[in-house]
GROMACS .gro file of C-alpha atoms in nm:
model
  338
    1MET     CA    1   0.000   0.000   0.000
    2ALA     CA    2   0.135   0.343  -0.089
    3PRO     CA    3  -0.084   0.634   0.025
    4SER     CA    4  -0.049   0.973  -0.141
    5PHE     CA    5  -0.094   1.212   0.149
    6ALA     CA    6   0.096   1.541   0.157
    7PRO     CA    7   0.405   1.545   0.380
    8LEU     CA    8   0.349   1.693   0.725
    9TYR     CA    9   0.714   1.747   0.809
   10ASN     CA   10   1.075   1.704   0.704
   11LEU     CA   11   1.335   1.598   0.958
   12SER     CA   12   1.638   1.615   0.733
   13THR     CA   13   1.756   1.960   0.844
   14GLY     CA   14   2.035   1.932   1.097
   15LEU     CA   15   2.009   1.556   1.124
   16SER     CA   16   2.116   1.430   0.785
   17TYR     CA   17   2.485   1.400   0.866
   18LEU     CA   18   2.448   1.185   1.177
   19PRO     CA   19   2.513   0.808   1.157
   20TYR     CA   20   2.215   0.624   1.008
   21PRO     CA   21   2.053   0.964   0.939
   22PHE     CA   22   1.709   0.839   0.843
   23PHE     CA   23   1.623   0.624   1.139
   24LEU     CA   24   1.788   0.854   1.395
   25SER     CA   25   1.575   1.146   1.283
   26PHE     CA   26   1.269   0.923   1.266
   27ILE     CA   27   1.315   0.764   1.607
   28TYR     CA   28   1.419   1.091   1.769
   29PHE     CA   29   1.087   1.230   1.652
   30PHE     CA   30   0.888   0.941   1.798
   31ALA     CA   31   1.079   0.922   2.125
   32ASN     CA   32   1.063   1.293   2.204
   33SER     CA   33   0.727   1.397   2.066
   34ASN     CA   34   0.480   1.137   2.185
   35LEU     CA   35   0.191   1.384   2.195
   36LEU     CA   36   0.220   1.443   1.823
   37PHE     CA   37   0.084   1.096   1.758
   38GLN     CA   38  -0.230   1.122   1.968
   39SER     CA   39  -0.532   1.143   1.747
   40ASP     CA   40  -0.652   1.465   1.910
   41ARG     CA   41  -0.319   1.646   1.849
   42ILE     CA   42  -0.332   1.766   1.489
   43GLY     CA   43  -0.356   2.090   1.296
   44SER     CA   44  -0.185   2.404   1.424
   45GLU     CA   45  -0.101   2.247   1.760
   46CYS     CA   46   0.085   1.966   1.582
   47SER     CA   47   0.265   2.210   1.354
   48THR     CA   48   0.388   2.413   1.648
   49SER     CA   49   0.526   2.105   1.819
   50LEU     CA   50   0.696   1.996   1.497
   51ASN     CA   51   0.861   2.333   1.451
   52GLN     CA   52   0.985   2.320   1.808
   53LEU     CA   53   1.125   1.973   1.750
   54ILE     CA   54   1.299   2.056   1.424
   55SER     CA   55   1.452   2.374   1.570
   56MET     CA   56   1.620   2.186   1.856
   57LYS     CA   57   1.993   2.235   1.847
   58VAL     CA   58   2.187   1.953   1.690
   59GLU     CA   59   2.563   1.917   1.688
   60GLY     CA   60   2.701   2.179   1.449
   61SER     CA   61   2.379   2.386   1.431
   62THR     CA   62   2.294   2.716   1.599
   63GLY     CA   63   2.055   2.776   1.883
   64GLY     CA   64   2.017   2.748   2.258
   65GLU     CA   65   2.121   2.472   2.490
   66GLU     CA   66   1.772   2.328   2.538
   67GLY     CA   67   1.722   2.004   2.344
   68LYS     CA   68   2.086   1.992   2.238
   69ILE     CA   69   2.220   1.656   2.122
   70ARG     CA   70   2.553   1.619   2.293
   71LYS     CA   71   2.860   1.538   2.093
   72VAL     CA   72   3.005   1.204   2.197
   73PRO     CA   73   3.386   1.232   2.219
   74LYS     CA   74   3.587   0.988   2.013
   75ARG     CA   75   3.751   0.717   2.215
   76GLU     CA   76   4.125   0.691   2.200
   77PHE     CA   77   4.247   0.339   2.145
   78ARG     CA   78   4.591   0.216   2.241
   79ASP     CA   79   4.739  -0.117   2.141
   80VAL     CA   80   4.955  -0.337   2.365
   81GLU     CA   81   5.270  -0.159   2.247
   82GLY     CA   82   5.134   0.184   2.328
   83ASN     CA   83   5.063   0.293   1.971
   84HIS     CA   84   4.770   0.527   1.921
   85GLY     CA   85   4.504   0.512   1.652
   86VAL     CA   86   4.553   0.153   1.531
   87LYS     CA   87   4.214   0.024   1.644
   88MET     CA   88   4.053   0.356   1.561
   89ARG     CA   89   4.153   0.306   1.199
   90GLU     CA   90   4.020  -0.050   1.213
   91LYS     CA   91   3.692   0.076   1.357
   92ARG     CA   92   3.659   0.336   1.082
   93LYS     CA   93   3.727   0.075   0.815
   94THR     CA   94   3.460  -0.151   0.968
   95ARG     CA   95   3.209   0.133   0.973
   96ARG     CA   96   3.279   0.220   0.609
   97ARG     CA   97   3.244  -0.147   0.516
   98ILE     CA   98   2.905  -0.174   0.692
   99GLN     CA   99   2.779   0.141   0.519
  100ALA     CA  100   2.898   0.013   0.181
  101ASP     CA  101   2.730  -0.325   0.237
  102SER     CA  102   2.401  -0.153   0.335
  103SER     CA  103   2.406   0.065   0.024
  104ALA     CA  104   2.479  -0.240  -0.190
  105GLY     CA  105   2.173  -0.422  -0.052
  106ILE     CA  106   1.922  -0.153  -0.145
  107GLN     CA  107   2.100  -0.092  -0.476
  108ARG     CA  108   2.075  -0.460  -0.575
  109LEU     CA  109   1.706  -0.454  -0.489
  110PHE     CA  110   1.651  -0.142  -0.700
  111MET     CA  111   1.832  -0.288  -1.001
  112ALA     CA  112   1.629  -0.611  -0.973
  113CYS     CA  113   1.301  -0.416  -0.961
  114LYS     CA  114   1.398  -0.232  -1.280
  115LYS     CA  115   1.432  -0.569  -1.456
  116VAL     CA  116   1.127  -0.737  -1.303
  117PHE     CA  117   0.860  -0.468  -1.338
  118LYS     CA  118   0.786  -0.378  -1.700
  119GLY     CA  119   0.492  -0.146  -1.654
  120PRO     CA  120   0.113  -0.146  -1.612
  121GLY     CA  121  -0.074  -0.446  -1.749
  122THR     CA  122   0.217  -0.687  -1.697
  123VAL     CA  123   0.286  -0.952  -1.433
  124PRO     CA  124   0.643  -1.067  -1.361
  125GLU     CA  125   0.746  -1.409  -1.486
  126PRO     CA  126   0.783  -1.685  -1.219
  127ALA     CA  127   1.163  -1.682  -1.251
  128GLU     CA  128   1.166  -1.304  -1.197
  129VAL     CA  129   0.937  -1.334  -0.896
  130HIS     CA  130   1.166  -1.598  -0.745
  131MET     CA  131   1.475  -1.384  -0.801
  132LEU     CA  132   1.321  -1.075  -0.638
  133GLN     CA  133   1.182  -1.282  -0.353
  134GLN     CA  134   1.527  -1.421  -0.277
  135LEU     CA  135   1.675  -1.071  -0.264
  136LEU     CA  136   1.402  -0.950  -0.028
  137ASP     CA  137   1.435  -1.255   0.195
  138LYS     CA  138   1.797  -1.151   0.252
  139MET     CA  139   1.715  -0.785   0.322
  140ARG     CA  140   1.822  -0.666   0.667
  141PRO     CA  141   1.697  -0.365   0.865
  142GLU     CA  142   2.044  -0.214   0.822
  143ASP     CA  143   1.994  -0.211   0.443
  144VAL     CA  144   1.742   0.070   0.488
  145GLY     CA  145   1.908   0.238   0.788
  146LEU     CA  146   1.717   0.067   1.071
  147SER     CA  147   1.816  -0.117   1.388
  148SER     CA  148   1.620  -0.325   1.639
  149ASP     CA  149   1.790  -0.129   1.921
  150LEU     CA  150   1.616   0.196   1.831
  151PRO     CA  151   1.375   0.341   2.090
  152PHE     CA  152   1.079   0.312   1.852
  153PHE     CA  153   1.114  -0.067   1.853
  154THR     CA  154   1.215  -0.112   2.219
  155SER     CA  155   1.000   0.142   2.405
  156ASN     CA  156   0.693   0.019   2.593
  157ASN     CA  157   0.520   0.357   2.568
  158THR     CA  158   0.175   0.347   2.410
  159THR     CA  159  -0.019   0.641   2.271
  160LYS     CA  160  -0.381   0.718   2.347
  161GLY     CA  161  -0.638   0.702   2.074
  162THR     CA  162  -0.568   0.569   1.726
  163PRO     CA  163  -0.194   0.513   1.665
  164ARG     CA  164  -0.055   0.710   1.373
  165ILE     CA  165   0.127   0.534   1.091
  166THR     CA  166   0.436   0.676   0.923
  167TYR     CA  167   0.568   0.593   0.579
  168THR     CA  168   0.852   0.695   0.353
  169THR     CA  169   0.900   0.649  -0.021
  170ILE     CA  170   1.244   0.514  -0.107
  171TYR     CA  171   1.185   0.524  -0.482
  172LYS     CA  172   0.895   0.563  -0.725
  173CYS     CA  173   0.858   0.553  -1.102
  174ASN     CA  174   0.581   0.455  -1.345
  175ASN     CA  175   0.671   0.085  -1.324
  176PHE     CA  176   0.722   0.031  -0.950
  177SER     CA  177   0.759   0.193  -0.610
  178MET     CA  178   0.954   0.107  -0.294
  179VAL     CA  179   0.777   0.223   0.023
  180MET     CA  180   0.854   0.159   0.390
  181PHE     CA  181   0.590   0.169   0.665
  182PHE     CA  182   0.633   0.212   1.042
  183LEU     CA  183   0.351   0.092   1.268
  184PRO     CA  184   0.344   0.148   1.645
  185PRO     CA  185   0.172  -0.121   1.856
  186ARG     CA  186  -0.202  -0.155   1.781
  187ALA     CA  187  -0.177   0.042   1.457
  188VAL     CA  188  -0.394  -0.093   1.175
  189ILE     CA  189  -0.371  -0.054   0.798
  190PRO     CA  190  -0.730  -0.134   0.699
  191LEU     CA  191  -0.830  -0.398   0.448
  192HIS     CA  192  -0.750  -0.262   0.100
  193ASN     CA  193  -0.686  -0.383  -0.253
  194HIS     CA  194  -0.408  -0.360  -0.513
  195PRO     CA  195  -0.577  -0.334  -0.857
  196GLY     CA  196  -0.362  -0.477  -1.135
  197MET     CA  197  -0.055  -0.493  -0.909
  198THR     CA  198   0.205  -0.744  -0.802
  199VAL     CA  199   0.320  -0.663  -0.449
  200PHE     CA  200   0.614  -0.793  -0.245
  201SER     CA  201   0.597  -0.727   0.131
  202LYS     CA  202   0.896  -0.782   0.358
  203LEU     CA  203   0.863  -0.749   0.737
  204LEU     CA  204   1.193  -0.604   0.857
  205LEU     CA  205   1.136  -0.560   1.231
  206GLY     CA  206   0.868  -0.645   1.487
  207SER     CA  207   0.553  -0.857   1.477
  208MET     CA  208   0.222  -0.810   1.300
  209HIS     CA  209  -0.097  -0.993   1.211
  210ILE     CA  210  -0.182  -1.022   0.841
  211LYS     CA  211  -0.521  -1.112   0.701
  212SER     CA  212  -0.578  -1.132   0.326
  213TYR     CA  213  -0.851  -1.231   0.079
  214ASP     CA  214  -0.903  -1.310  -0.289
  215TRP     CA  215  -1.232  -1.279  -0.473
  216ILE     CA  216  -1.441  -1.590  -0.545
  217ASP     CA  217  -1.614  -1.636  -0.879
  218THR     CA  218  -1.977  -1.698  -0.786
  219THR     CA  219  -2.113  -1.709  -1.141
  220SER     CA  220  -2.007  -2.072  -1.192
  221ASN     CA  221  -2.195  -2.207  -0.888
  222GLY     CA  222  -2.515  -2.004  -0.916
  223LEU     CA  223  -2.478  -1.824  -0.585
  224THR     CA  224  -2.666  -1.500  -0.531
  225GLN     CA  225  -2.492  -1.224  -0.342
  226PRO     CA  226  -2.661  -0.946  -0.147
  227ASP     CA  227  -2.616  -0.588  -0.253
  228GLN     CA  228  -2.277  -0.441  -0.161
  229LEU     CA  229  -2.145  -0.771  -0.025
  230ILE     CA  230  -1.892  -0.969  -0.230
  231LEU     CA  231  -1.781  -1.322  -0.145
  232ALA     CA  232  -1.409  -1.371  -0.089
  233LYS     CA  233  -1.179  -1.652   0.022
  234LYS     CA  234  -0.942  -1.600   0.310
  235VAL     CA  235  -0.582  -1.657   0.200
  236GLU     CA  236  -0.391  -1.560   0.515
  237ASP     CA  237  -0.486  -1.501   0.877
  238SER     CA  238  -0.168  -1.538   1.081
  239ASP     CA  239   0.090  -1.366   1.300
  240PHE     CA  240   0.434  -1.291   1.155
  241THR     CA  241   0.756  -1.198   1.331
  242ALA     CA  242   1.072  -1.071   1.162
  243PRO     CA  243   1.280  -1.220   1.019
  244CYS     CA  244   1.035  -1.408   0.799
  245ASP     CA  245   0.979  -1.489   0.434
  246THR     CA  246   0.860  -1.230   0.186
  247SER     CA  247   0.489  -1.241   0.105
  248ILE     CA  248   0.373  -1.193  -0.255
  249LEU     CA  249   0.035  -1.103  -0.394
  250TYR     CA  250  -0.078  -1.084  -0.756
  251PRO     CA  251  -0.358  -0.899  -0.938
  252THR     CA  252  -0.606  -1.183  -0.883
  253THR     CA  253  -0.435  -1.426  -0.643
  254GLY     CA  254  -0.213  -1.443  -0.337
  255GLY     CA  255  -0.437  -1.230  -0.116
  256ASN     CA  256  -0.483  -0.914  -0.322
  257MET     CA  257  -0.688  -0.754  -0.042
  258HIS     CA  258  -0.500  -0.745   0.286
  259THR     CA  259  -0.491  -0.575   0.626
  260PHE     CA  260  -0.204  -0.533   0.873
  261THR     CA  261  -0.234  -0.505   1.251
  262ALA     CA  262   0.082  -0.428   1.450
  263ILE     CA  263   0.136  -0.656   1.751
  264THR     CA  264   0.459  -0.477   1.841
  265ALA     CA  265   0.623  -0.173   1.686
  266CYS     CA  266   0.720  -0.290   1.339
  267ALA     CA  267   0.857  -0.184   1.004
  268PHE     CA  268   0.795  -0.340   0.664
  269LEU     CA  269   0.897  -0.274   0.307
  270ASP     CA  270   0.647  -0.282   0.020
  271ILE     CA  271   0.747  -0.318  -0.346
  272LEU     CA  272   0.450  -0.238  -0.570
  273GLY     CA  273   0.454  -0.294  -0.945
  274PRO     CA  274   0.301  -0.085  -1.082
  275PRO     CA  275   0.232   0.170  -0.805
  276TYR     CA  276  -0.108   0.320  -0.722
  277SER     CA  277  -0.230   0.573  -0.978
  278ILE     CA  278  -0.569   0.744  -0.985
  279GLU     CA  279  -0.504   0.861  -1.341
  280GLU     CA  280  -0.448   0.501  -1.458
  281ASP     CA  281  -0.745   0.362  -1.262
  282ARG     CA  282  -0.537   0.200  -0.988
  283ASP     CA  283  -0.682   0.379  -0.688
  284CYS     CA  284  -0.687   0.218  -0.344
  285THR     CA  285  -1.023   0.078  -0.231
  286TYR     CA  286  -1.097  -0.006   0.133
  287TYR     CA  287  -1.321  -0.287   0.258
  288GLN     CA  288  -1.492  -0.410   0.570
  289ASP     CA  289  -1.499  -0.787   0.614
  290PHE     CA  290  -1.774  -1.000   0.767
  291PRO     CA  291  -1.782  -1.373   0.852
  292TYR     CA  292  -1.952  -1.603   0.606
  293SER     CA  293  -2.234  -1.662   0.856
  294HIS     CA  294  -2.328  -1.294   0.821
  295HIS     CA  295  -2.522  -1.387   0.509
  296VAL     CA  296  -2.624  -1.733   0.386
  297PRO     CA  297  -2.674  -1.714   0.008
  298ASN     CA  298  -2.908  -1.915  -0.210
  299GLY     CA  299  -2.734  -2.217  -0.353
  300GLU     CA  300  -2.527  -2.273  -0.040
  301THR     CA  301  -2.521  -2.648  -0.105
  302ASP     CA  302  -2.275  -2.580  -0.388
  303LEU     CA  303  -2.023  -2.471  -0.128
  304LYS     CA  304  -2.022  -2.791   0.077
  305VAL     CA  305  -1.689  -2.891  -0.069
  306GLN     CA  306  -1.529  -2.569   0.050
  307HIS     CA  307  -1.423  -2.476   0.402
  308LYS     CA  308  -1.676  -2.217   0.506
  309ASP     CA  309  -1.451  -2.088   0.783
  310GLN     CA  310  -1.218  -1.966   0.507
  311LEU     CA  311  -1.491  -1.761   0.340
  312GLY     CA  312  -1.599  -1.408   0.416
  313TRP     CA  313  -1.801  -1.117   0.282
  314LEU     CA  314  -1.632  -0.792   0.185
  315LYS     CA  315  -1.810  -0.457   0.165
  316GLU     CA  316  -1.654  -0.153   0.001
  317MET     CA  317  -1.623   0.150   0.227
  318ASP     CA  318  -1.469   0.496   0.239
  319MET     CA  319  -1.122   0.544   0.379
  320PRO     CA  320  -1.160   0.524   0.759
  321LYS     CA  321  -1.164   0.868   0.919
  322ASP     CA  322  -0.937   0.757   1.201
  323LEU     CA  323  -0.665   0.637   0.961
  324LYS     CA  324  -0.373   0.874   1.025
  325MET     CA  325  -0.068   0.852   0.798
  326ASP     CA  326   0.229   1.087   0.797
  327ARG     CA  327   0.505   1.097   0.539
  328ILE     CA  328   0.871   1.156   0.613
  329GLU     CA  329   1.170   1.193   0.385
  330TYR     CA  330   1.380   0.883   0.326
  331LEU     CA  331   1.736   0.941   0.448
  332GLY     CA  332   1.869   0.586   0.455
  333PRO     CA  333   2.125   0.433   0.216
  334GLN     CA  334   2.071   0.602  -0.117
  335ILE     CA  335   1.986   0.451  -0.455
  336ILE     CA  336   2.200   0.539  -0.755
  337GLU     CA  337   2.004   0.551  -1.081
  338SER     CA  338   2.196   0.437  -1.387
   0.00000   0.00000   0.00000
């Protein structure tokens, strides 16, 4: 899922040169501005708090002492013979190697997506799907600038009201998009569809519950459906904890309609090919699901061979009013277009 809401803030100023710039700015925001994510704290009050947060003094910036991030002095290392700087150089080399490896991971994924996704109206070949799935299965949080030690993933603090969801777009073109979502505990991305899309979802950190459906063709068995209710088959209804395998959905199979519920704070990466586009009739539609027992259709005997506990009714609905999504700038390892 890749919503198209306008950005509410930009945390790059003053933070972009720190180690792992993206997630530090992101987590610093969450850890120090809890009130911003309460559902009753929006509008001008939210903007004021954001401006106060962004204007906090960061190492190398100007401003007062309040909110200053202290500079951590470099440690001096000495080897057994009393020589200075030997292990410091080793540490710097290790850090550069880690950063290079992280950039290589997201770059390989980007190059693979360019080969796999050929534009609207196409579905990747099985060999291409397998190749991209293998790359995503190997993706680490560090490849996008994240760590399980960050306060967002370790804090037990819970917000009141509906938890807000944050997302960032790593890359987007006409053929595909790479989007990362951050869900605090209890946050829900409602049941929604992916018209004409092939979607790869990789849970990077945390735990979540995933439920997904595919439509059922009722014309072949003579079933009648009530107005506004459409019969669907449940594809997935399970808990997932990172690290886990990549999930894949297709335009008509694999659980094209899905919903995510965060059990713990979590982060996941979505690769959508092609991305949502209102102009090209690929808008996001939301649904409410009901158990099969909610409505017993005529011709039910034709369904005796199927497991009725895996069936459900879906009803189209407007985007939930309590769905709160904020966009932030991606500042993790960068992609180089060639």
